Amino acid sequence: MKLKIVLFALAAIGVSATFADAQSYAITNARIVTVSGPTIEKGTVVVRDGLIAAVGADAKAPADAQVFDGTGLTVYPGFFDTVTNVGMQAPQRPTTGGPGGGGGAAAATVQQQANAQTNSNYPAGLRPETFAADELRGGDAQFETNRNAGFTTVVTVGRTGIFNGQSAIINLAGETVSGMIVKAPFAEHVSFSTIPGQYPGSLMGTFSAMRQMFLDARRLQELQKMYAANPRGMKRPGVDHSLQALFPILNREMPIVFNANREIEIVRALDFAKEFNLKAVIAGGQESWKVADRLKAQDVPVLLSLNFPKRTAAASAEADPESMDLLRFRAETPKAAGRLQQAGVKFAFQSGGATSLADFFSNAGKAVEGGLARDAAIRSMTLGSAEILGVGDRLGSIETGKIGNLTVVRGDLFGRDRAVTHVFIDGRPFEQKPPAARPAGPGGRPPAGGPAPSALAQVGGNYSITIEVPGQQLTGTLALTQQGAVVSGSMQTQLGTSPVKDGKVTAEGFSFSATVEFSGSQIDILVKGTVTGNEIRGTIDSPQGTVPFTGTRNP
């Protein structure tokens, strides 16, 4: 028992009383940032049965509560990430036996099957009726990384197609989908993309197809109303689930979120929203500050990406100089939040598909350095998010009666010394899990590079790879250099050359991150793979989804 008490004392928050099945918790002696009111420099938050029961300098811990000593800690409302695909099942992808294995035909077959397995009159990618809640998976374990970063609530939606589908707002805990959902649906999400191998295969075609669908939906809704009022003598209007999914958007009952970063994309989205009188939201919005006056006039909020643009290739003497437009884009993006605040535009933060969630807070700090008020930055990831998402009456601030979502932090939230010690989701505590201990090296010291050299997989080499993007193939080369457990090198495809970042040998094989440029935007990807003999295979994760790759080692 003494050992158990000592272990708890060494934790980031000491537990002065433990009850395995306690439904009441109290964090005492903590600094409390309520967001909706003044900050309490030393107070207590009480959570009971999933809700905030009391908060204040004079609040008392109930006798039956499990008490956490929050001395030296700050309690915030649980943080939001307002656009993700967390918890969504990965879409099925075709697999091949290697380069030239018919991946294009396989991808086409998958596309045909997707088209055949629905009663929709529209191809996959143009189906707004897709419902994120239908694709969600329950289970706490999948959210551990997000919780450890301090997030308690996210908006999740598919990231493929032109219509990404109807998103869901979920809390990051729950063994069942019904236990996770806070609000579903939240909004319809749209990306200005194309459908490989079929119409619309260009951005002009994408806008034309979307506009025609909204016109058709408006007409279908009028016909259905007329038929319901007096069907006699009138031809029965058809039933079209894809068009009917647009009815609540046309009626301003559901927002439509346009994924757009560049000024021209945002202008097109605002024009589209104005034409159909839609309740619009801009997601990404890296150049939204350029049209801040129009966003304010149309009352369009921004879910601002904190995945700031980065250089896509290592500098070299032979490299072409970067354009002034690109240099200006990278320099101005961190200032966007401050400029939106000055213009009175509502905005919240999102991770933007960043490979490291730590970038969310460090880049929020850069936004503060770029002119955003510190209190506004905190509000943008808490109550500001909740209000834009329509759940401000139950989340986003530390107030009596709201859902017990809390994030407990040691150190400066935007500094390098930041450490999330606990999060509470629906009143349930989750303790930050420390990284697994490495096996001891010679003399009891942990090995500097990871596992013992004899245990490391050998992944170095030059590979010819094929990436199975739905409907087409990308070919390229992957050059990996291995030093112990560290992997470096580069990946080259039709999208350009990207240096390997954070490369390492893993128990399964290897992993690294990289940044690729696509349609003028920088996209972070995570590559995981295995090497068997001279064959390499794995997956590439990006904000657009997961795709497989295969290849062979070159002599």
Coordinates of C-alpha atoms in Angstrom, one line a residue:
M1 CA 0.0 0.0 0.0
K2 CA 2.8 2.4 0.8
L3 CA 4.4 1.7 -2.6
K4 CA 1.1 2.5 -4.3
I5 CA 0.8 5.8 -2.4
V6 CA 4.4 6.7 -3.5
L7 CA 3.7 6.0 -7.1
F8 CA 0.6 8.2 -7.1
A9 CA 2.6 11.0 -5.4
L10 CA 5.1 10.9 -8.2
A11 CA 2.4 11.4 -10.8
A12 CA 1.8 14.8 -12.4
I13 CA -1.4 15.2 -10.3
G14 CA -1.5 13.6 -6.8
V15 CA -4.6 11.6 -6.0
S16 CA -5.4 12.1 -2.3
A17 CA -8.3 9.7 -2.4
T18 CA -9.0 6.8 -4.8
F19 CA -12.3 5.2 -5.6
A20 CA -12.2 2.8 -8.5
D21 CA -15.9 3.4 -9.4
A22 CA -16.1 7.1 -8.3
Q23 CA -18.5 9.2 -10.4
S24 CA -17.5 12.4 -8.6
Y25 CA -14.1 14.1 -9.1
A26 CA -12.6 17.3 -7.8
I27 CA -9.5 19.2 -8.9
T28 CA -8.4 21.5 -6.1
N29 CA -5.8 24.3 -5.7
A30 CA -5.6 24.8 -9.5
R31 CA -5.6 27.8 -11.7
I32 CA -8.9 27.6 -13.7
V33 CA -9.4 29.3 -17.1
T34 CA -13.1 29.3 -17.4
V35 CA -13.0 31.2 -20.8
S36 CA -16.6 32.4 -20.4
G37 CA -15.7 34.4 -17.2
P38 CA -12.7 35.6 -15.3
T39 CA -9.8 33.2 -14.6
I40 CA -9.8 31.8 -11.1
E41 CA -6.2 31.9 -9.8
K42 CA -6.8 29.2 -7.2
G43 CA -10.0 27.2 -7.1
T44 CA -11.8 23.9 -7.4
V45 CA -13.7 22.2 -10.2
V46 CA -16.1 19.5 -9.3
V47 CA -17.4 17.0 -11.9
R48 CA -20.3 14.6 -11.0
D49 CA -22.0 12.1 -13.3
G50 CA -20.3 13.6 -16.4
L51 CA -21.2 17.2 -15.8
I52 CA -19.5 20.2 -14.1
A53 CA -21.2 20.4 -10.7
A54 CA -19.3 23.3 -9.2
V55 CA -16.5 25.7 -10.0
G56 CA -15.0 28.6 -8.0
A57 CA -12.5 29.8 -5.5
D58 CA -14.8 28.7 -2.7
A59 CA -16.1 25.5 -4.2
K60 CA -15.7 22.4 -2.0
A61 CA -14.8 18.9 -2.9
P62 CA -17.7 16.5 -2.0
A63 CA -17.0 13.9 0.6
D64 CA -17.4 11.1 -2.0
A65 CA -15.2 12.7 -4.6
Q66 CA -11.9 11.4 -5.9
V67 CA -9.7 14.4 -5.3
F68 CA -6.8 15.6 -7.6
D69 CA -4.4 18.1 -6.2
G70 CA -3.9 20.7 -9.0
T71 CA -1.2 22.8 -7.3
G72 CA 0.9 24.3 -10.0
L73 CA -1.5 23.3 -12.8
T74 CA -4.0 25.1 -15.0
V75 CA -7.4 23.7 -15.9
Y76 CA -8.8 24.6 -19.3
P77 CA -12.1 23.6 -21.0
G78 CA -11.4 20.5 -23.2
F79 CA -9.7 21.5 -26.5
F80 CA -11.4 21.2 -29.9
D81 CA -10.0 20.1 -33.2
T82 CA -12.6 21.3 -35.6
V83 CA -11.8 19.3 -38.8
T84 CA -10.4 15.7 -38.6
N85 CA -11.2 12.2 -39.7
V86 CA -10.5 10.7 -36.3
G87 CA -12.4 7.5 -35.6
M88 CA -13.4 7.0 -39.2
Q89 CA -12.8 3.7 -40.9
A90 CA -10.2 3.7 -43.5
P91 CA -11.7 3.4 -47.0
Q92 CA -11.1 0.1 -48.8
R93 CA -8.2 0.3 -51.3
P94 CA -7.1 -2.1 -54.0
T95 CA -4.0 -4.2 -53.4
T96 CA -1.5 -5.3 -55.9
G97 CA 1.4 -7.7 -56.0
G98 CA 3.9 -5.1 -57.0
P99 CA 4.7 -2.6 -59.8
G100 CA 2.8 -3.3 -63.0
G101 CA 0.4 -5.5 -61.1
G102 CA -2.8 -4.0 -62.6
G103 CA -3.4 -1.4 -59.8
G104 CA -5.2 1.0 -62.2
A105 CA -7.6 -1.7 -63.3
A106 CA -8.1 -2.8 -59.6
A107 CA -8.8 0.8 -58.6
A108 CA -11.3 1.1 -61.4
T109 CA -13.0 -2.1 -60.3
V110 CA -13.3 -0.7 -56.7
Q111 CA -14.8 2.5 -58.2
Q112 CA -17.3 0.5 -60.2
Q113 CA -18.2 -1.6 -57.1
A114 CA -18.7 1.6 -55.1
N115 CA -21.0 2.9 -57.8
A116 CA -22.9 -0.3 -58.0
Q117 CA -23.5 -0.7 -54.2
T118 CA -25.8 2.3 -53.9
N119 CA -29.1 3.5 -55.2
S120 CA -27.7 7.0 -55.8
N121 CA -27.9 8.6 -59.2
Y122 CA -24.5 10.1 -58.7
P123 CA -21.0 8.6 -58.7
A124 CA -18.9 8.1 -55.6
G125 CA -17.6 11.5 -54.6
L126 CA -20.8 13.3 -55.5
R127 CA -23.0 11.8 -52.7
P128 CA -23.7 14.4 -50.0
E129 CA -25.9 11.8 -48.1
T130 CA -22.7 10.0 -46.8
F131 CA -23.0 10.1 -43.0
A132 CA -19.9 10.2 -40.9
A133 CA -21.6 8.6 -37.9
D134 CA -22.2 5.5 -40.1
E135 CA -18.4 5.1 -40.6
L136 CA -17.3 5.8 -37.0
R137 CA -15.8 3.1 -34.8
G138 CA -16.2 3.1 -31.0
G139 CA -13.4 2.4 -28.5
D140 CA -11.2 4.6 -26.3
A141 CA -7.8 3.2 -27.5
Q142 CA -7.9 4.8 -30.9
F143 CA -8.1 8.3 -29.4
E144 CA -5.1 8.0 -27.0
T145 CA -2.8 10.2 -29.1
N146 CA -5.4 13.0 -29.4
R147 CA -6.2 12.8 -25.7
N148 CA -2.6 12.9 -24.7
A149 CA -2.2 16.1 -26.8
G150 CA -5.1 17.7 -24.8
F151 CA -8.0 17.3 -27.2
T152 CA -11.4 16.1 -25.9
T153 CA -13.7 16.9 -28.8
V154 CA -13.3 16.8 -32.6
V155 CA -15.3 17.2 -35.8
T156 CA -14.8 14.1 -37.9
V157 CA -15.7 13.5 -41.5
G158 CA -14.5 11.6 -44.5
R159 CA -11.8 13.3 -46.6
T160 CA -12.4 11.8 -50.1
G161 CA -14.6 13.0 -52.9
I162 CA -16.1 16.4 -53.7
F163 CA -18.8 15.9 -51.1
N164 CA -16.9 14.6 -48.1
G165 CA -20.2 13.8 -46.3
Q166 CA -22.0 15.0 -43.2
S167 CA -19.7 15.3 -40.3
A168 CA -20.2 14.4 -36.6
I169 CA -19.0 16.1 -33.5
I170 CA -17.7 13.5 -31.1
N171 CA -16.1 13.3 -27.6
L172 CA -12.9 11.3 -27.7
A173 CA -14.0 8.6 -25.3
G174 CA -16.6 5.9 -25.5
E175 CA -16.8 2.2 -26.3
T176 CA -19.8 2.7 -28.5
V177 CA -20.5 5.3 -31.3
S178 CA -23.7 6.4 -29.5
G179 CA -21.6 7.2 -26.4
M180 CA -19.2 9.4 -28.4
I181 CA -21.5 11.5 -30.5
V182 CA -22.2 15.0 -29.2
K183 CA -24.0 16.2 -32.4
A184 CA -24.6 14.5 -35.7
P185 CA -24.8 15.7 -38.3
F186 CA -23.0 19.0 -37.9
A187 CA -22.5 20.0 -41.5
E188 CA -21.9 19.0 -45.1
H189 CA -18.3 19.2 -46.1
V190 CA -17.0 20.0 -49.6
S191 CA -13.6 19.8 -51.2
F192 CA -12.7 21.4 -54.5
S193 CA -11.3 18.2 -56.0
T194 CA -12.1 16.0 -59.0
I195 CA -13.1 12.4 -59.6
P196 CA -10.2 10.6 -61.3
G197 CA -11.1 8.9 -64.6
Q198 CA -14.6 10.3 -64.9
Y199 CA -16.7 13.5 -64.8
P200 CA -16.0 15.9 -63.2
G201 CA -12.3 15.5 -64.0
S202 CA -11.5 19.3 -63.8
L203 CA -12.1 22.0 -61.2
M204 CA -14.4 23.8 -63.7
G205 CA -16.4 20.6 -64.0
T206 CA -16.5 20.3 -60.2
F207 CA -18.1 23.7 -59.8
S208 CA -20.5 22.9 -62.7
A209 CA -21.5 19.6 -61.2
M210 CA -22.1 21.0 -57.7
R211 CA -24.1 24.0 -59.0
Q212 CA -26.3 21.7 -61.1
M213 CA -26.9 19.4 -58.1
F214 CA -28.0 22.4 -56.0
L215 CA -30.3 23.6 -58.8
D216 CA -31.8 20.2 -59.2
A217 CA -32.2 19.8 -55.4
R218 CA -34.0 23.1 -55.2
R219 CA -36.4 22.1 -58.0
L220 CA -37.0 18.6 -56.5
Q221 CA -37.9 20.2 -53.1
E222 CA -40.4 22.5 -54.8
L223 CA -42.0 19.6 -56.7
Q224 CA -42.2 17.5 -53.5
K225 CA -43.9 20.3 -51.6
M226 CA -46.4 20.8 -54.4
Y227 CA -47.1 17.1 -54.7
A228 CA -47.6 16.8 -50.9
A229 CA -50.1 19.7 -51.0
N230 CA -52.1 18.4 -53.9
P231 CA -51.0 15.3 -55.8
R232 CA -54.0 14.9 -58.0
G233 CA -53.2 15.5 -61.6
M234 CA -49.5 15.9 -61.0
K235 CA -46.8 13.5 -62.0
R236 CA -45.2 11.9 -58.9
P237 CA -41.7 13.5 -58.3
G238 CA -38.8 11.1 -57.9
V239 CA -37.0 10.2 -54.7
D240 CA -33.3 11.0 -54.8
H241 CA -31.4 10.6 -51.6
S242 CA -28.4 12.5 -52.9
L243 CA -30.4 15.6 -53.8
Q244 CA -32.6 15.3 -50.7
A245 CA -29.4 15.4 -48.6
L246 CA -29.0 19.0 -49.9
F247 CA -32.5 20.1 -48.7
P248 CA -31.4 21.1 -45.2
I249 CA -28.4 23.0 -46.6
L250 CA -30.7 24.9 -49.0
N251 CA -33.0 25.7 -46.1
R252 CA -30.1 26.9 -44.0
E253 CA -30.8 24.2 -41.4
M254 CA -27.3 22.7 -41.9
P255 CA -24.0 24.5 -42.6
I256 CA -21.9 23.7 -45.5
V257 CA -18.1 23.7 -44.9
F258 CA -15.9 24.5 -47.9
N259 CA -12.3 23.3 -47.6
A260 CA -10.4 26.2 -49.1
N261 CA -7.0 27.7 -48.4
R262 CA -6.1 30.0 -51.2
E263 CA -7.9 33.4 -51.8
I264 CA -9.3 32.3 -55.2
E265 CA -10.8 29.2 -53.7
I266 CA -12.4 31.1 -50.8
V267 CA -13.8 33.7 -53.2
R268 CA -15.4 30.9 -55.3
A269 CA -16.9 29.4 -52.1
L270 CA -18.3 32.7 -51.0
D271 CA -19.8 33.3 -54.4
F272 CA -21.4 29.8 -54.4
A273 CA -22.8 30.4 -50.9
K274 CA -24.2 33.8 -51.8
E275 CA -25.9 32.4 -55.0
F276 CA -27.8 29.8 -53.0
N277 CA -28.1 31.7 -49.7
L278 CA -26.2 29.0 -47.8
K279 CA -25.0 29.0 -44.2
A280 CA -21.3 28.6 -45.1
V281 CA -18.1 27.9 -43.2
I282 CA -14.6 28.1 -44.6
A283 CA -12.2 25.3 -43.4
G284 CA -8.4 25.7 -43.9
G285 CA -8.6 29.4 -44.7
Q286 CA -4.8 30.1 -44.8
E287 CA -5.5 33.2 -47.0
S288 CA -8.8 34.0 -45.5
W289 CA -7.4 37.2 -44.1
K290 CA -7.3 38.6 -47.6
V291 CA -11.1 38.5 -47.8
A292 CA -11.8 39.2 -44.2
D293 CA -14.2 42.1 -45.0
R294 CA -16.3 39.8 -47.2
L295 CA -16.3 37.0 -44.6
K296 CA -17.5 39.5 -42.0
A297 CA -20.2 40.8 -44.3
Q298 CA -21.6 37.4 -45.2
D299 CA -21.2 36.2 -41.6
V300 CA -19.0 33.2 -42.6
P301 CA -16.8 31.8 -39.9
V302 CA -13.4 30.1 -40.5
L303 CA -12.1 26.8 -39.2
L304 CA -8.5 28.0 -39.4
S305 CA -5.8 25.4 -40.1
L306 CA -2.8 25.4 -37.8
N307 CA -0.8 23.2 -40.2
F308 CA 1.3 26.0 -41.4
P309 CA 3.0 25.7 -44.9
K310 CA 6.6 24.5 -44.9
R311 CA 9.4 24.2 -47.4
T312 CA 8.8 21.1 -49.4
A313 CA 12.4 20.2 -50.3
A314 CA 15.8 20.7 -48.7
A315 CA 17.7 23.8 -49.9
S316 CA 20.7 23.1 -52.2
A317 CA 22.9 25.2 -54.4
E318 CA 21.3 23.7 -57.5
A319 CA 17.7 24.2 -56.4
D320 CA 15.6 26.8 -58.1
P321 CA 14.8 29.8 -55.9
E322 CA 11.4 29.8 -54.4
S323 CA 8.9 32.2 -55.8
M324 CA 8.1 35.4 -53.9
D325 CA 4.4 34.3 -53.8
L326 CA 5.3 31.1 -52.0
L327 CA 7.7 32.9 -49.6
R328 CA 5.1 35.5 -48.8
F329 CA 2.4 32.8 -48.3
R330 CA 4.6 31.0 -45.7
A331 CA 5.4 34.3 -43.9
E332 CA 1.9 35.6 -43.8
T333 CA 0.0 32.5 -42.8
P334 CA 0.8 32.7 -39.1
K335 CA -0.6 36.2 -39.1
A336 CA -4.0 35.2 -40.4
A337 CA -5.7 34.6 -37.1
G338 CA -4.7 38.0 -35.7
R339 CA -6.1 39.7 -38.9
L340 CA -9.3 37.8 -38.7
Q341 CA -9.7 38.8 -35.1
Q342 CA -9.1 42.5 -36.0
A343 CA -11.7 42.2 -38.7
G344 CA -14.3 40.7 -36.4
V345 CA -14.5 37.4 -38.2
K346 CA -15.5 34.4 -36.1
F347 CA -12.9 31.6 -36.3
A348 CA -11.8 28.4 -34.5
F349 CA -8.7 26.3 -34.9
Q350 CA -8.1 22.9 -36.6
S351 CA -5.0 20.8 -36.9
G352 CA -5.3 20.7 -40.7
G353 CA -4.0 17.1 -41.0
A354 CA -0.6 17.9 -39.4
T355 CA 1.4 14.7 -38.6
S356 CA 2.3 16.0 -35.2
L357 CA -0.5 17.3 -32.9
A358 CA 2.1 19.2 -30.9
D359 CA 2.3 21.6 -33.9
F360 CA -1.3 22.7 -33.1
F361 CA -0.2 24.4 -29.9
S362 CA 3.2 25.6 -31.0
N363 CA 1.6 27.2 -34.1
A364 CA -1.1 28.7 -32.1
G365 CA 1.7 30.3 -30.1
K366 CA 3.1 31.6 -33.5
A367 CA -0.3 33.0 -34.2
V368 CA -0.1 34.9 -30.9
E369 CA 3.3 36.2 -31.9
G370 CA 1.8 37.2 -35.2
G371 CA -0.8 39.5 -33.6
L372 CA -3.5 37.3 -32.1
A373 CA -4.5 38.0 -28.5
R374 CA -3.6 35.2 -26.2
D375 CA -7.1 35.0 -24.7
A376 CA -8.5 34.9 -28.2
A377 CA -6.2 32.0 -29.1
I378 CA -7.5 30.0 -26.1
R379 CA -11.1 30.9 -26.9
S380 CA -10.6 29.8 -30.5
M381 CA -9.8 26.2 -29.4
T382 CA -12.5 26.1 -26.7
L383 CA -15.7 28.2 -26.5
G384 CA -15.1 29.8 -29.9
S385 CA -15.0 26.4 -31.5
A386 CA -18.1 25.2 -29.6
E387 CA -20.1 28.3 -30.6
I388 CA -19.3 27.9 -34.3
L389 CA -20.2 24.2 -34.1
G390 CA -23.5 25.0 -32.4
V391 CA -22.6 23.2 -29.1
G392 CA -21.7 26.3 -27.0
D393 CA -24.6 25.6 -24.7
R394 CA -22.9 22.3 -23.5
L395 CA -19.2 22.6 -24.2
G396 CA -16.3 25.0 -24.5
S397 CA -16.2 26.7 -21.1
I398 CA -16.0 25.7 -17.4
E399 CA -19.5 26.4 -16.2
T400 CA -21.9 24.6 -13.9
G401 CA -24.1 22.2 -15.8
K402 CA -21.9 21.9 -18.9
I403 CA -20.3 18.6 -20.0
G404 CA -17.3 17.7 -17.9
N405 CA -14.6 18.1 -20.6
L406 CA -11.4 19.5 -19.1
T407 CA -7.8 19.6 -20.0
V408 CA -5.2 19.9 -17.2
V409 CA -1.8 21.4 -18.2
R410 CA 1.5 22.0 -16.5
G411 CA 3.5 24.9 -17.9
D412 CA 2.8 27.5 -20.6
L413 CA 0.1 26.2 -23.0
F414 CA 2.0 27.6 -26.0
G415 CA 5.5 27.0 -24.7
R416 CA 7.9 24.1 -25.0
D417 CA 7.5 23.2 -21.4
R418 CA 3.8 22.4 -21.9
A419 CA 2.7 19.1 -20.5
V420 CA -0.8 17.7 -20.5
T421 CA -1.2 15.7 -17.3
H422 CA -4.9 14.7 -17.5
V423 CA -8.0 15.2 -19.6
F424 CA -11.6 14.6 -18.4
I425 CA -14.1 13.6 -21.1
D426 CA -17.8 13.3 -20.1
G427 CA -16.5 13.6 -16.6
R428 CA -14.2 10.6 -16.9
P429 CA -10.5 11.1 -16.2
F430 CA -7.7 10.0 -18.5
E431 CA -4.1 10.2 -17.3
Q432 CA -1.3 11.1 -19.6
K433 CA 0.6 7.9 -20.4
P434 CA 4.4 8.1 -20.3
P435 CA 6.3 6.7 -23.3
A436 CA 7.3 3.1 -22.9
A437 CA 10.7 2.5 -21.3
R438 CA 13.5 1.4 -23.5
P439 CA 15.5 -1.7 -22.7
A440 CA 18.7 -0.8 -20.9
G441 CA 22.0 -0.7 -22.8
P442 CA 25.6 -1.4 -21.6
G443 CA 26.1 -0.3 -18.0
G444 CA 22.3 0.0 -17.5
R445 CA 22.1 3.0 -19.8
P446 CA 19.2 3.1 -22.4
P447 CA 20.5 2.7 -26.0
A448 CA 20.8 6.0 -27.8
G449 CA 19.3 4.9 -31.1
G450 CA 16.5 2.5 -30.0
P451 CA 16.8 -1.3 -30.1
A452 CA 20.0 -3.2 -30.3
P453 CA 21.6 -3.2 -33.7
S454 CA 21.1 -6.9 -34.2
A455 CA 17.4 -6.4 -33.7
L456 CA 17.0 -3.7 -36.3
A457 CA 15.3 -4.4 -39.6
Q458 CA 17.4 -3.4 -42.6
V459 CA 15.4 -1.0 -44.7
G460 CA 18.0 1.1 -46.4
G461 CA 18.2 1.1 -50.2
N462 CA 16.7 2.6 -53.4
Y463 CA 13.3 1.4 -54.3
S464 CA 11.0 1.8 -57.3
I465 CA 7.5 2.3 -55.9
T466 CA 3.9 2.4 -57.1
I467 CA 1.3 4.3 -55.1
E468 CA -2.3 3.2 -55.7
V469 CA -4.3 6.4 -55.7
P470 CA -8.0 5.5 -56.4
G471 CA -8.5 5.5 -60.2
Q472 CA -4.8 5.9 -61.1
Q473 CA -1.3 5.0 -60.2
L474 CA 1.6 7.3 -59.1
T475 CA 5.1 5.9 -59.7
G476 CA 8.3 7.1 -58.1
T477 CA 11.4 6.3 -56.2
L478 CA 12.1 6.0 -52.5
A479 CA 15.7 6.4 -51.4
L480 CA 16.3 5.4 -47.7
T481 CA 19.5 5.7 -45.8
Q482 CA 19.7 3.8 -42.5
Q483 CA 22.0 4.6 -39.6
G484 CA 21.1 2.4 -36.6
A485 CA 17.4 3.1 -35.9
V486 CA 17.4 6.4 -37.8
V487 CA 16.1 6.6 -41.4
S488 CA 16.8 9.5 -43.8
G489 CA 16.5 10.0 -47.5
S490 CA 13.8 11.3 -49.9
M491 CA 10.7 10.3 -51.9
Q492 CA 10.2 11.4 -55.5
T493 CA 7.0 11.2 -57.5
Q494 CA 5.1 13.3 -60.0
L495 CA 4.3 15.6 -57.2
G496 CA 8.0 16.4 -56.6
T497 CA 10.8 15.5 -54.3
S498 CA 10.2 15.4 -50.5
P499 CA 12.8 14.8 -47.9
V500 CA 12.2 12.2 -45.2
K501 CA 11.5 13.6 -41.8
D502 CA 11.5 11.9 -38.4
G503 CA 12.4 8.6 -40.1
K504 CA 12.9 5.6 -37.8
V505 CA 13.0 1.8 -37.7
T506 CA 9.9 0.4 -35.9
A507 CA 9.0 -3.0 -34.6
E508 CA 6.8 -3.5 -37.7
G509 CA 9.3 -2.0 -40.2
F510 CA 9.9 1.7 -40.7
S511 CA 8.0 5.0 -40.7
F512 CA 8.7 8.6 -41.6
S513 CA 6.8 11.8 -42.3
A514 CA 7.1 14.1 -45.4
T515 CA 5.5 17.1 -47.0
V516 CA 4.3 17.1 -50.5
E517 CA 2.9 20.0 -52.6
F518 CA -0.5 19.5 -54.3
S519 CA -2.6 22.1 -56.0
G520 CA -0.6 24.9 -54.4
S521 CA -0.9 23.6 -50.9
Q522 CA 1.5 21.7 -48.7
I523 CA 0.2 18.4 -47.4
D524 CA 1.8 16.4 -44.5
I525 CA 1.9 12.7 -45.0
L526 CA 2.9 9.8 -42.8
V527 CA 4.5 6.8 -44.5
K528 CA 4.6 3.3 -42.8
G529 CA 6.1 0.3 -44.4
T530 CA 7.9 -3.1 -44.2
V531 CA 10.8 -4.6 -46.2
T532 CA 10.9 -8.3 -47.0
G533 CA 13.9 -9.3 -49.0
N534 CA 13.8 -6.9 -51.9
E535 CA 10.1 -6.1 -51.7
I536 CA 8.7 -3.0 -50.0
R537 CA 5.1 -2.3 -49.2
G538 CA 3.1 -0.1 -46.8
T539 CA 0.6 2.8 -46.6
I540 CA 0.6 6.6 -46.9
D541 CA -1.7 8.5 -44.6
S542 CA -2.8 12.0 -45.6
P543 CA -5.7 14.3 -44.9
Q544 CA -7.3 12.9 -48.0
G545 CA -7.2 9.3 -46.7
T546 CA -4.9 6.2 -46.7
V547 CA -3.5 4.7 -49.9
P548 CA -1.2 1.6 -50.2
F549 CA 2.2 1.5 -52.0
T550 CA 4.4 -1.4 -53.1
G551 CA 7.8 -1.6 -54.8
T552 CA 11.1 -3.4 -55.3
R553 CA 14.7 -2.6 -54.3
N554 CA 16.9 -1.5 -57.2
P555 CA 20.3 -3.1 -57.5

